[in-house]
XYZ file of N, CA, C and O in Angstrom:
272
model
N -31.766 -171.113 -6.009
C -31.244 -172.765 -5.413
C -30.039 -173.027 -6.962
O -29.943 -172.633 -7.471
N -28.683 -172.756 -6.292
C -27.744 -173.696 -7.080
C -27.294 -174.631 -7.257
O -28.003 -175.149 -7.323
N -26.748 -174.619 -8.329
C -26.447 -176.083 -9.121
C -25.903 -176.918 -8.949
O -26.108 -178.252 -8.617
N -24.889 -176.081 -7.808
C -24.348 -177.233 -6.512
C -25.100 -178.297 -5.638
O -25.142 -179.489 -5.966
N -26.142 -177.432 -5.273
C -27.545 -177.975 -4.428
C -28.198 -178.404 -5.507
O -28.897 -179.030 -4.956
N -28.418 -177.962 -6.669
C -28.667 -179.303 -6.846
C -28.731 -180.727 -7.448
O -29.370 -181.619 -7.365
N -27.130 -180.319 -7.847
C -26.192 -181.617 -8.253
C -26.386 -181.548 -6.554
O -25.985 -183.460 -7.401
N -26.217 -181.805 -5.647
C -26.122 -182.556 -4.422
C -27.363 -183.405 -4.119
O -26.825 -184.499 -3.776
N -28.176 -182.892 -4.201
C -29.785 -183.017 -4.255
C -30.367 -184.156 -4.548
O -30.586 -185.597 -4.233
N -29.605 -184.044 -6.139
C -29.472 -185.147 -7.058
C -28.399 -186.671 -6.570
O -29.342 -187.635 -6.648
N -27.597 -186.104 -5.661
C -26.489 -187.740 -5.555
C -27.219 -188.451 -4.383
O -27.068 -189.557 -4.998
N -27.566 -187.169 -4.062
C -28.777 -187.327 -2.506
C -29.394 -188.863 -3.027
O -29.729 -189.720 -2.306
N -30.449 -188.461 -3.574
C -31.304 -189.088 -4.303
C -30.946 -190.039 -4.662
O -31.820 -191.105 -4.020
N -30.416 -190.221 -5.663
C -29.783 -191.364 -5.903
C -29.063 -192.203 -5.449
O -30.008 -193.968 -5.160
N -28.420 -191.925 -4.641
C -27.507 -192.848 -3.227
C -28.503 -193.932 -2.661
O -28.497 -194.254 -2.209
N -29.653 -192.925 -2.559
C -30.713 -192.741 -1.190
C -31.492 -194.444 -2.131
O -31.610 -195.288 -1.868
N -32.021 -194.272 -3.363
C -32.919 -195.412 -3.896
C -31.395 -196.426 -4.871
O -32.333 -197.459 -4.554
N -30.831 -195.849 -4.913
C -29.589 -197.381 -4.953
C -29.786 -198.160 -3.730
O -30.109 -198.962 -3.667
N -29.360 -197.916 -2.652
C -29.440 -198.145 -1.325
C -31.557 -199.146 -1.107
O -30.915 -200.013 -0.066
N -31.960 -199.281 -0.740
C -33.126 -199.157 -1.110
C -33.210 -200.321 -2.109
O -34.238 -201.350 -1.746
N -33.276 -199.925 -3.378
C -33.135 -201.282 -4.178
C -32.374 -202.610 -3.721
O -33.131 -203.772 -4.134
N -31.053 -201.634 -2.996
C -30.591 -203.113 -2.704
C -30.861 -203.780 -1.228
O -30.523 -205.191 -1.555
N -31.274 -203.424 -0.220
C -32.067 -203.313 0.853
C -33.647 -204.399 0.243
O -33.707 -205.550 0.349
N -34.485 -203.715 -1.166
C -35.788 -204.426 -1.731
C -35.459 -206.462 -2.758
O -35.624 -206.899 -2.005
N -33.626 -205.880 -2.913
C -33.511 -207.336 -3.411
C -33.091 -208.203 -2.835
O -32.684 -209.245 -2.478
N -31.980 -207.394 -1.508
C -31.962 -208.460 -0.266
C -32.940 -209.317 0.301
O -33.491 -210.766 1.129
N -34.034 -208.147 0.351
C -35.420 -208.886 1.622
C -35.992 -209.709 0.133
O -36.691 -211.268 1.039
N -35.659 -209.747 -0.950
C -36.275 -210.672 -1.540
C -35.857 -211.921 -1.570
O -36.451 -213.575 -1.902
N -34.425 -211.782 -1.853
C -33.988 -212.998 -2.128
C -33.736 -213.639 -0.515
O -33.968 -214.988 -1.038
N -33.713 -213.529 0.783
C -34.527 -213.699 1.654
C -35.785 -214.104 1.606
O -36.043 -215.804 2.127
N -36.704 -214.239 1.553
C -38.154 -214.515 1.103
C -37.777 -215.360 -0.253
O -38.765 -216.801 0.115
N -37.421 -215.115 -1.048
C -37.573 -216.675 -1.429
C -36.739 -217.531 -1.599
O -36.953 -219.176 -1.581
N -35.493 -217.909 -0.220
C -35.366 -218.325 0.669
C -36.036 -219.639 1.923
O -36.242 -220.531 1.212
N -36.943 -218.690 2.247
C -37.374 -219.139 3.036
C -39.006 -219.863 2.415
O -39.136 -221.052 2.689
N -39.278 -219.371 1.226
C -39.967 -220.377 0.142
C -39.952 -221.373 -0.326
O -40.334 -222.157 -0.233
N -38.328 -221.298 -0.432
C -37.978 -222.507 -1.251
C -37.393 -223.322 0.150
O -38.010 -225.074 -0.010
N -37.326 -222.809 1.262
C -37.079 -223.656 1.895
C -38.638 -224.797 2.793
O -38.683 -226.252 2.851
N -39.495 -224.029 3.012
C -41.005 -223.998 3.081
C -41.721 -224.407 2.217
O -42.182 -226.470 2.509
N -41.345 -225.014 0.918
C -42.291 -226.133 -0.351
C -41.336 -227.053 0.411
O -41.931 -228.657 0.214
N -39.607 -227.208 -0.237
C -38.934 -228.384 0.197
C -38.887 -229.603 1.449
O -39.216 -230.508 2.025
N -39.824 -228.726 2.722
C -39.446 -228.967 3.674
C -41.650 -229.202 3.764
O -41.753 -230.457 4.682
N -42.513 -229.450 2.693
C -43.576 -229.487 2.730
C -43.530 -231.544 2.393
O -43.696 -232.154 1.740
N -44.611 -231.411 4.022
C -44.626 -233.154 3.404
C -46.147 -232.992 1.851
O -46.257 -234.844 1.949
N -46.504 -232.264 2.084
C -47.362 -232.361 0.318
C -46.974 -232.212 -1.086
O -45.962 -231.742 -1.240
N -47.498 -233.383 -1.987
C -47.471 -233.787 -3.106
C -47.742 -232.570 -4.235
O -48.894 -232.340 -3.668
N -46.970 -231.777 -4.843
C -47.048 -230.861 -6.110
C -47.038 -231.290 -7.229
O -46.449 -232.239 -7.373
N -47.470 -231.069 -8.343
C -47.050 -231.487 -9.358
C -46.105 -230.028 -9.838
O -45.819 -230.216 -11.252
N -46.066 -228.898 -9.354
C -45.000 -227.930 -9.745
C -43.166 -228.374 -9.116
O -43.374 -228.907 -7.917
N -42.603 -227.916 -9.962
C -41.150 -227.816 -9.494
C -41.288 -226.802 -8.307
O -42.166 -225.638 -8.889
N -39.733 -226.201 -7.993
C -39.810 -225.396 -6.493
C -39.575 -223.744 -7.391
O -40.225 -222.655 -7.616
N -38.977 -224.266 -9.013
C -38.889 -222.905 -9.965
C -40.271 -222.280 -10.154
O -40.817 -221.730 -10.308
N -41.336 -223.803 -10.197
C -42.096 -222.760 -10.935
C -43.384 -222.007 -10.030
O -44.097 -221.547 -9.596
N -43.065 -222.816 -9.251
C -44.101 -222.962 -7.994
C -43.474 -220.890 -7.018
O -44.583 -220.699 -6.642
N -42.315 -220.904 -7.166
C -41.533 -219.502 -6.833
C -42.249 -218.986 -8.131
O -42.346 -217.470 -7.775
N -41.911 -219.263 -8.697
C -42.457 -218.067 -10.381
C -44.005 -218.152 -10.365
O -44.499 -217.294 -10.559
N -44.792 -218.446 -9.895
C -46.201 -218.539 -9.603
C -46.479 -217.862 -8.247
O -47.145 -216.772 -8.219
N -45.624 -218.021 -7.236
C -45.874 -217.222 -6.443
C -45.429 -215.657 -6.340
O -46.498 -214.583 -5.895
N -44.695 -215.383 -7.436
C -43.808 -214.366 -7.687
C -45.196 -213.023 -8.825
O -45.016 -211.524 -8.814
N -45.725 -214.511 -8.899
C -47.280 -213.752 -9.848
C -48.454 -213.157 -9.574
O -48.988 -213.201 -10.573
N -47.806 -213.481 -7.820
C -49.212 -213.170 -7.027
C -49.950 -214.281 -6.571
O -51.109 -214.265 -6.701
N -49.908 -215.867 -7.168
C -50.184 -216.681 -6.868
C -52.018 -217.448 -7.859
O -52.251 -217.708 -7.497
N -51.967 -216.420 -8.934
C -53.102 -216.145 -10.491
C -52.395 -217.677 -10.624
O -51.726 -217.638 -11.956
N -53.628 -218.579 -11.327
C -53.933 -219.304 -11.914
C -54.366 -219.311 -13.428
O -55.244 -218.127 -13.372
N -53.258 -219.546 -14.437
C -54.032 -218.908 -15.525
C -55.575 -219.933 -15.834
O -55.292 -221.116 -15.472
N -56.309 -220.408 -16.174
C -58.015 -220.214 -16.815
C -57.481 -221.750 -18.243
O -56.242 -220.767 -18.422
N -58.085 -222.603 -17.805
C -57.485 -223.754 -18.630
C -58.988 -223.896 -18.595
O -60.211 -223.705 -18.622
N -59.314 -224.142 -20.463
C -59.956 -224.696 -20.865
C -60.859 -226.419 -21.223
O -59.395 -226.658 -21.524
N -61.799 -226.340 -20.529
C -61.769 -227.905 -20.481
C -62.494 -228.328 -21.781
O -63.329 -228.431 -22.096
């Protein structure tokens, strides 16, 4: 494989990865908007702010254990 072929393949891969990251970022932004809207429309009172709730969901929704 020539150096030109290797460079072309690398450029194609980098372009693909950049497009993939952009699509993923757009998808996460849309999900965040949907979650924010759902939280704001929720009639249930919560102790978390919207930002805290989103951070909680981003980390997998796991609660930190508390020592009582």
